[in-house]
Every structure is written in structure tokens, then in C-alpha cells.
PDB file of C-alpha atoms and ligand atoms in Angstrom:
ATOM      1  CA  UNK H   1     122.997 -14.080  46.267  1.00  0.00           C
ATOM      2  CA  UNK H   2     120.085 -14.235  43.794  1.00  0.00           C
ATOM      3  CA  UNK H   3     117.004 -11.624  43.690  1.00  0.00           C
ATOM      4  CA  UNK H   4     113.576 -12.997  45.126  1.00  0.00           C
ATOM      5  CA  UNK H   5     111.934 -13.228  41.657  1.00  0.00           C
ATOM      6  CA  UNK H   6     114.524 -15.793  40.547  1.00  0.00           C
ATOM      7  CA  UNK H   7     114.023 -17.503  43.719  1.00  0.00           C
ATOM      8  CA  UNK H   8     110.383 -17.756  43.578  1.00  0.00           C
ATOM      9  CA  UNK H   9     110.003 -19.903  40.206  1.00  0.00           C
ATOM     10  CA  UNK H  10     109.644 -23.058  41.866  1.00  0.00           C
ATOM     11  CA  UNK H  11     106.870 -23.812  44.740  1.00  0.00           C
ATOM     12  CA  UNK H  12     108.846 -24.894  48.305  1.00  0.00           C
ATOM     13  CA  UNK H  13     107.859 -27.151  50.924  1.00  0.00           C
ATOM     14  CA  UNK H  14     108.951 -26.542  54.477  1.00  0.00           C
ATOM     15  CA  UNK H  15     112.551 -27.253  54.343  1.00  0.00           C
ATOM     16  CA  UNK H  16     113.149 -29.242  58.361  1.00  0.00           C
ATOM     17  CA  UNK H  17     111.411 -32.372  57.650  1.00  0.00           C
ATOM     18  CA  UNK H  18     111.935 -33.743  61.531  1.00  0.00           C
ATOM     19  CA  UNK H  19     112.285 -37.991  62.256  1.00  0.00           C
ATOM     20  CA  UNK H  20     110.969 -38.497  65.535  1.00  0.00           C
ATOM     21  CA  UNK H  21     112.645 -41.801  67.003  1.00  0.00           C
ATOM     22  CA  UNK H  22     111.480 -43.533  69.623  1.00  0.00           C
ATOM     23  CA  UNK H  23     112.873 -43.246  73.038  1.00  0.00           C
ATOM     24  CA  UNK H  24     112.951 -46.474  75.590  1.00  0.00           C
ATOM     25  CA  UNK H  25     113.894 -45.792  78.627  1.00  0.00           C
ATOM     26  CA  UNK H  26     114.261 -47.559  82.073  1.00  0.00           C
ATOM     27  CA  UNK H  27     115.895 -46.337  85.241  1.00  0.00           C
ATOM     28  CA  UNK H  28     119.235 -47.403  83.648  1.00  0.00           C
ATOM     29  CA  UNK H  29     118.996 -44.851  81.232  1.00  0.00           C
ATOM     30  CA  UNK H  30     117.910 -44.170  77.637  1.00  0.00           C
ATOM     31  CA  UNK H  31     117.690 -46.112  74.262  1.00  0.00           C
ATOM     32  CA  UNK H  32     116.668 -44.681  70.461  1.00  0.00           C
ATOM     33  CA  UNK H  33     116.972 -47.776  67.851  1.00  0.00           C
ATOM     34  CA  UNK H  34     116.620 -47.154  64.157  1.00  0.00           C
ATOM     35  CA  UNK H  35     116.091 -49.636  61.503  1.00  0.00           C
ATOM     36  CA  UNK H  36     116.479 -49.010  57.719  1.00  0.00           C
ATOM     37  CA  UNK H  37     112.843 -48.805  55.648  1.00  0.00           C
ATOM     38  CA  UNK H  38     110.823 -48.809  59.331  1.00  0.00           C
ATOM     39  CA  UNK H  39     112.440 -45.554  60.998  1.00  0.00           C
ATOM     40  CA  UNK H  40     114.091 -44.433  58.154  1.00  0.00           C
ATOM     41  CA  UNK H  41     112.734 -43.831  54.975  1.00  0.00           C
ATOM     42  CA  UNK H  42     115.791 -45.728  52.788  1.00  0.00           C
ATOM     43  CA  UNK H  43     118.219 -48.311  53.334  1.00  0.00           C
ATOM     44  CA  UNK H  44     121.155 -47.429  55.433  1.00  0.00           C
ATOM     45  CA  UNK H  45     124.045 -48.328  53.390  1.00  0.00           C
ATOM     46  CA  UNK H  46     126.691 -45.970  54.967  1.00  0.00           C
ATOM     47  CA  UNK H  47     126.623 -44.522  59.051  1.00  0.00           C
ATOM     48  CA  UNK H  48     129.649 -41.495  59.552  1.00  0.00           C
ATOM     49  CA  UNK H  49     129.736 -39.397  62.241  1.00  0.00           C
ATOM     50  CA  UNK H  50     131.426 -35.687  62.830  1.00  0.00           C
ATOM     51  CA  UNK H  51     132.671 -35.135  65.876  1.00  0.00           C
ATOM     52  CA  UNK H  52     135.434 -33.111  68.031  1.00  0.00           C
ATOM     53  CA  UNK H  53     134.575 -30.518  65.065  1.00  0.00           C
ATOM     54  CA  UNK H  54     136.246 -26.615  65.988  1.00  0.00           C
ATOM     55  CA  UNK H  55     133.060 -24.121  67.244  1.00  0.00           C
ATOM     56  CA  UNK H  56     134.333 -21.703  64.768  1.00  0.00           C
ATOM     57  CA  UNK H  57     134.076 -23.922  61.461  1.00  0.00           C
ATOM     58  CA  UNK H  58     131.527 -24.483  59.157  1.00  0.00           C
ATOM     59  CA  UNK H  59     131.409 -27.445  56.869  1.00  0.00           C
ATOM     60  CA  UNK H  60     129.024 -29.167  54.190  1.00  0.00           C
ATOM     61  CA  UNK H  61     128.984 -26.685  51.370  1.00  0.00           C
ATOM     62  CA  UNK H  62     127.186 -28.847  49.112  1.00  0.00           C
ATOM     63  CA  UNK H  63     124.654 -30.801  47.889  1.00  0.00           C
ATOM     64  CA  UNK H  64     124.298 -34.385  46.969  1.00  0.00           C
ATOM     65  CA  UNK H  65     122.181 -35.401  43.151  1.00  0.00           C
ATOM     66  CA  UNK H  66     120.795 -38.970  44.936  1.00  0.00           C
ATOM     67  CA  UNK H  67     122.215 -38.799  48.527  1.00  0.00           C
ATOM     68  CA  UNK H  68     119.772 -39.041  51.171  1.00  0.00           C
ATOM     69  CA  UNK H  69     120.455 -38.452  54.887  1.00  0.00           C
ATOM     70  CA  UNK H  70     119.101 -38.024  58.111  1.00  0.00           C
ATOM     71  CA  UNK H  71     121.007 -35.917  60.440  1.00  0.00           C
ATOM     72  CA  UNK H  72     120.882 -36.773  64.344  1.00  0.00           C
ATOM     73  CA  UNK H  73     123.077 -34.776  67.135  1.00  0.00           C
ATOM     74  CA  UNK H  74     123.658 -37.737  69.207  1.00  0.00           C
ATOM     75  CA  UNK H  75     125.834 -35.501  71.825  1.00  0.00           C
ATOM     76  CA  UNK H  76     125.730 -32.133  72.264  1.00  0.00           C
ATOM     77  CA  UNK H  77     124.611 -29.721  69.674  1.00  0.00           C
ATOM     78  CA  UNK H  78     125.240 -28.007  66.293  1.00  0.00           C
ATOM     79  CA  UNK H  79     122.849 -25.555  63.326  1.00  0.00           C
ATOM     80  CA  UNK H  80     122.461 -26.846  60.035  1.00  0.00           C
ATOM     81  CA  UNK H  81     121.286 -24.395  57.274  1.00  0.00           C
ATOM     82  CA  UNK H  82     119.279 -25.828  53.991  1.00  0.00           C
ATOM     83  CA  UNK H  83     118.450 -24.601  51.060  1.00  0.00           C
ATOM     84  CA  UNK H  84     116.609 -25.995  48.182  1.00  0.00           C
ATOM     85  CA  UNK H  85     117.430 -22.726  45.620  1.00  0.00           C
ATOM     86  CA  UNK H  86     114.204 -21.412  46.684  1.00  0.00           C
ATOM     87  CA  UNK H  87     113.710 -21.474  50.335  1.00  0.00           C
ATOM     88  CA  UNK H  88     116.554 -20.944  53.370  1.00  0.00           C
ATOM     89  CA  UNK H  89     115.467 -22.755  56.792  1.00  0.00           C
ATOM     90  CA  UNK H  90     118.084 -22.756  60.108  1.00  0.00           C
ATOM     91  CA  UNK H  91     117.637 -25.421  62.505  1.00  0.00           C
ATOM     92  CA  UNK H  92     119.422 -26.531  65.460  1.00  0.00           C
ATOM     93  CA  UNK H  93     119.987 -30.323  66.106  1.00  0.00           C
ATOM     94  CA  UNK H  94     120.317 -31.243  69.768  1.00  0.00           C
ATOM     95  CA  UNK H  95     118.355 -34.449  70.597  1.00  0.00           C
ATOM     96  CA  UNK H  96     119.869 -37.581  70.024  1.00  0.00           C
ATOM     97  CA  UNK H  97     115.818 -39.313  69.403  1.00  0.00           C
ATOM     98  CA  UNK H  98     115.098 -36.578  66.826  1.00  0.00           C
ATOM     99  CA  UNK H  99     116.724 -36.751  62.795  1.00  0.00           C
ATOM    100  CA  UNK H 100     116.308 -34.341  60.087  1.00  0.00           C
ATOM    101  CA  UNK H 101     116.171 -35.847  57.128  1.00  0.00           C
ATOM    102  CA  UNK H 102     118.054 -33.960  54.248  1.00  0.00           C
ATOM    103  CA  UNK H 103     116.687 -34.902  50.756  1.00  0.00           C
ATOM    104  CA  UNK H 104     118.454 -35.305  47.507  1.00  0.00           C
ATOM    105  CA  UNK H 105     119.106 -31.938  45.992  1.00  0.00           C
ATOM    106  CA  UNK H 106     119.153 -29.561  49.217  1.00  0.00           C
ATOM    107  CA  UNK H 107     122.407 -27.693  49.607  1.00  0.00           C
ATOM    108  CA  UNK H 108     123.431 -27.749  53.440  1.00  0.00           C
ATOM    109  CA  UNK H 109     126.260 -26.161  55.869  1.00  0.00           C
ATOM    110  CA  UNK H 110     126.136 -27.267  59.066  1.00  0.00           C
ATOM    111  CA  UNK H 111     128.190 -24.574  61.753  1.00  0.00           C
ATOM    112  CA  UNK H 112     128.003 -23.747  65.859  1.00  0.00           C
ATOM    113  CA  UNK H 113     129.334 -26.930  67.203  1.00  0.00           C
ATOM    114  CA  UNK H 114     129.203 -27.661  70.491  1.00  0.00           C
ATOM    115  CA  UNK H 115     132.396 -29.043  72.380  1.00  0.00           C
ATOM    116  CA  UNK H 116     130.681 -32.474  72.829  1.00  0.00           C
ATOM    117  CA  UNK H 117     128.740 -32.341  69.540  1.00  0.00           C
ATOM    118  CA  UNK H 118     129.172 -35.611  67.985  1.00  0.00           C
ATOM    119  CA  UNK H 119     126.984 -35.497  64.809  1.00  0.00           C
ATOM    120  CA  UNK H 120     125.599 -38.840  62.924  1.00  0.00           C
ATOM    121  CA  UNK H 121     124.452 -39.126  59.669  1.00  0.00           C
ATOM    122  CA  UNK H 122     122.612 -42.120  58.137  1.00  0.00           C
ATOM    123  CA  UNK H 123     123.166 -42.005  54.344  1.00  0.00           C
ATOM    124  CA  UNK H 124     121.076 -44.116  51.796  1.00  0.00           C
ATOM    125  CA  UNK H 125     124.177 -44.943  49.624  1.00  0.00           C
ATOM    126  CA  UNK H 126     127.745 -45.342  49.597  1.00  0.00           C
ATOM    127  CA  UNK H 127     130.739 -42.695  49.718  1.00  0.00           C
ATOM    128  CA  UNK H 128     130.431 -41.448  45.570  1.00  0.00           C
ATOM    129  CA  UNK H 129     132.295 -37.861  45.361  1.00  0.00           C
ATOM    130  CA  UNK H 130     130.515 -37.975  41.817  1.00  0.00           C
ATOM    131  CA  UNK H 131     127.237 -37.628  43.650  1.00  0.00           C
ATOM    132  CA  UNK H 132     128.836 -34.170  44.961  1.00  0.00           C
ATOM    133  CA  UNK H 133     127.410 -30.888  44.346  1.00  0.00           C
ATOM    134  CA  UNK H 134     129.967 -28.573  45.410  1.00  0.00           C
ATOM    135  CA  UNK H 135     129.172 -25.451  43.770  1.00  0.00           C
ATOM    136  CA  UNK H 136     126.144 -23.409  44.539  1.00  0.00           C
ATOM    137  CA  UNK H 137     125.940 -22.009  41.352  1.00  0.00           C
ATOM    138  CA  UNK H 138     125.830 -25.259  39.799  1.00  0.00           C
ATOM    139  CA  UNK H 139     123.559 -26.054  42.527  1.00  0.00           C
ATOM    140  CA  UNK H 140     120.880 -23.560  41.439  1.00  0.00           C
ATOM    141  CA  UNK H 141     121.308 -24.187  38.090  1.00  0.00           C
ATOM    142  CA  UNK H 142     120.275 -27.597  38.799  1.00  0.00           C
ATOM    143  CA  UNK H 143     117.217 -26.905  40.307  1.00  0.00           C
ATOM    144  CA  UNK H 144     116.160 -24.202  38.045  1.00  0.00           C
ATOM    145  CA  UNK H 145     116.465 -26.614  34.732  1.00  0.00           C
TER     146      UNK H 145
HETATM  147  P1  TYD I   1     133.782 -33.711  53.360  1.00  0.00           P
HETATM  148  O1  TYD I   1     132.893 -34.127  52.218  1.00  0.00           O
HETATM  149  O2  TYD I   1     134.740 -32.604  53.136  1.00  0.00           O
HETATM  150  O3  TYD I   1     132.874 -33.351  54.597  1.00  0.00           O
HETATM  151  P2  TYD I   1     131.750 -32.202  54.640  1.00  0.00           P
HETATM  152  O4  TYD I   1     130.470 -32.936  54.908  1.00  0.00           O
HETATM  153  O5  TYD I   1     132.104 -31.287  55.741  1.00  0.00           O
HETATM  154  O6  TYD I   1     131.718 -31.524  53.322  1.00  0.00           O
HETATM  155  O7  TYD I   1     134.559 -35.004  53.863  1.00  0.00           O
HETATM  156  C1  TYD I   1     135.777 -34.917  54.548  1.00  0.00           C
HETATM  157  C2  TYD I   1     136.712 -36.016  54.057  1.00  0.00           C
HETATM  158  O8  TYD I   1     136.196 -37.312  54.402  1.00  0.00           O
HETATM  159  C3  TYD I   1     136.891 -36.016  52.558  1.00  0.00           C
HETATM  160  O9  TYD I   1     138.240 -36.326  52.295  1.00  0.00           O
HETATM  161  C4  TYD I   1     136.030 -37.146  52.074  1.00  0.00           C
HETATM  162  C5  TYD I   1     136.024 -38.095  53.240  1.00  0.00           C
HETATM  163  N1  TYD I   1     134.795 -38.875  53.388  1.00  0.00           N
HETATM  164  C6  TYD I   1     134.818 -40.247  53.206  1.00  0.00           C
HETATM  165  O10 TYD I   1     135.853 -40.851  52.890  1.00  0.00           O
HETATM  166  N2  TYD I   1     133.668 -40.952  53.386  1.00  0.00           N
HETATM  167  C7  TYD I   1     132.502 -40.362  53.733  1.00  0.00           C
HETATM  168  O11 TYD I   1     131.481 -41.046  53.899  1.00  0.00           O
HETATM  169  C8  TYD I   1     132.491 -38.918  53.916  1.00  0.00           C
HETATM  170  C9  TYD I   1     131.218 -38.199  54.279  1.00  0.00           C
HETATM  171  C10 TYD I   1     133.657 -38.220  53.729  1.00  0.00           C
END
């Protein structure tokens, strides 16, 4: 990896930026809407979602120039890692009323899948592999410039 002094030439703000959703519920059960621009901070112009993912893999391994995402376990549970080339923050998603949002430029992996994790991701643009960061070296370079 890279030596803290190389690391430390750019400030870093707390990596986790949370999206708290709101929950309605009745005695039927439970209900979390989310609208583009009110809940989210972007227009939703893509929705994917990982799911029946092995407990052993790990996947993401990149980062995205533009992209922006917010991350919600709707089912079950899963740890995402970002990094910004500066600062390294692990958090566990497990609520489906609670998103991370993942700016442009962080470089995530996302590993420990539950069984039943079934992982949604709200993207602000379409499916552009030129968008793709894939190499963390590049990566850091990037931010460093
Ligand atoms: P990939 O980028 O490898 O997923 P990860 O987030 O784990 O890095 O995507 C897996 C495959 O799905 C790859 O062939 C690209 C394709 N894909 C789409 O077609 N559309 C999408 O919106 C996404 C996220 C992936």
C-alpha cells in the first residue's frame, strides 16, 4: 500500500455519509419510498441490484470519475470498504431505510454477504464502463493530481 505521508496530502472528510429514509409503517408491515432530487441527492437514472452473491467473494474494485450511488441492503446484510486515497472507512449495510451514499471518486469493495443479502444501488447515470476506474493505482494517481 502507500506510506502515511503520501496519504496525508489531501484533507478527508468522514468517508460513510449515511441517507436516512423514511420508514411508514402500519400493522401490515413496512414501507421506505425514495424519490430522485427529494431523498436522493441526484436523479436516478439507473436502479441494479446484487443479490444471491457467494459469502466468500468480494466485488467492486473500483471507482467511478462521475458515478454517484447510494448503496441500500434491502435484505439481509453485507460490508462495504471506501477509500478516497486518503482515508479507509468499513461499514456494514443492513437496513433496508438507511443508504450510503458513495461519491464520485471513492474506490469501494463491497464483501461478507449474507445468504439473503440482496443489495440495491441507485446510480445518478447510466451503465458507461468509460466512467470505470479499475485500477487503484490509477485511482490514487487521480486524486493526488
Ligand atoms: P461489475 O462492474 O463487474 O460489478 P462490480 O460492481 O462487482 O464491479 O459488473 C458485472 C457485470 O454486469 C459486467 O459485465 C458489467 C455488467 N453491468 C451492466 O451491464 N450494467 C450495470 O449497471 C452494472 C453495474 C454492471
Amino acid at each position: 500500500m502507500h506510506d502515511n505521508t503520501t496519504r496525508q496530502k489531501k484533507e478527508s472528510l468522514s468517508l460513510a455519509q449515511w441517507i436516512e429514509f423514511n420508514q411508514r409503517s402500519d400493522e401490515r408491515g413496512l414501507l421506505t419510498a425514495i424519490e430522485e432530487n427529494i431523498h436522493v441527492p441526484f436523479n436516478i437514472k439507473r436502479v441494479y441490484y446484487l443479490y444471491g452473491t457467494l459469502s466468500d467473494v468480494r466485488r467492486g474494485f473500483h471507482a467511478h470519475k462521475e458515478l454517484r450511488q447510494i448503496l441500500i441492503c434491502v435484505s439481509g446484510s453485507c460490508m462495504i470498504r471506501l477509500d478516497d486515497g486518503i482515508t479507509e472507512e468499513e461499514v456494514k449495510l443492513f437496513e433496508p431505510h438507511r443508504g450510503i451514499f458513495v461519491d464520485k471518486m471513492i474506490w469501494r469493495e463491497m464483501y461478507d454477504f449474507s445468504k439473503d443479502c440482496v443489495l440495491l444501488v441507485l446510480a445518478s447515470d447510466v451503465y458507461r464502463e468509460e466512467d470505470y476506474i479499475r485500477d487503484y493505482e490509477d485511482f490514487f494517481q487521480m486524486v493526488m493530481q
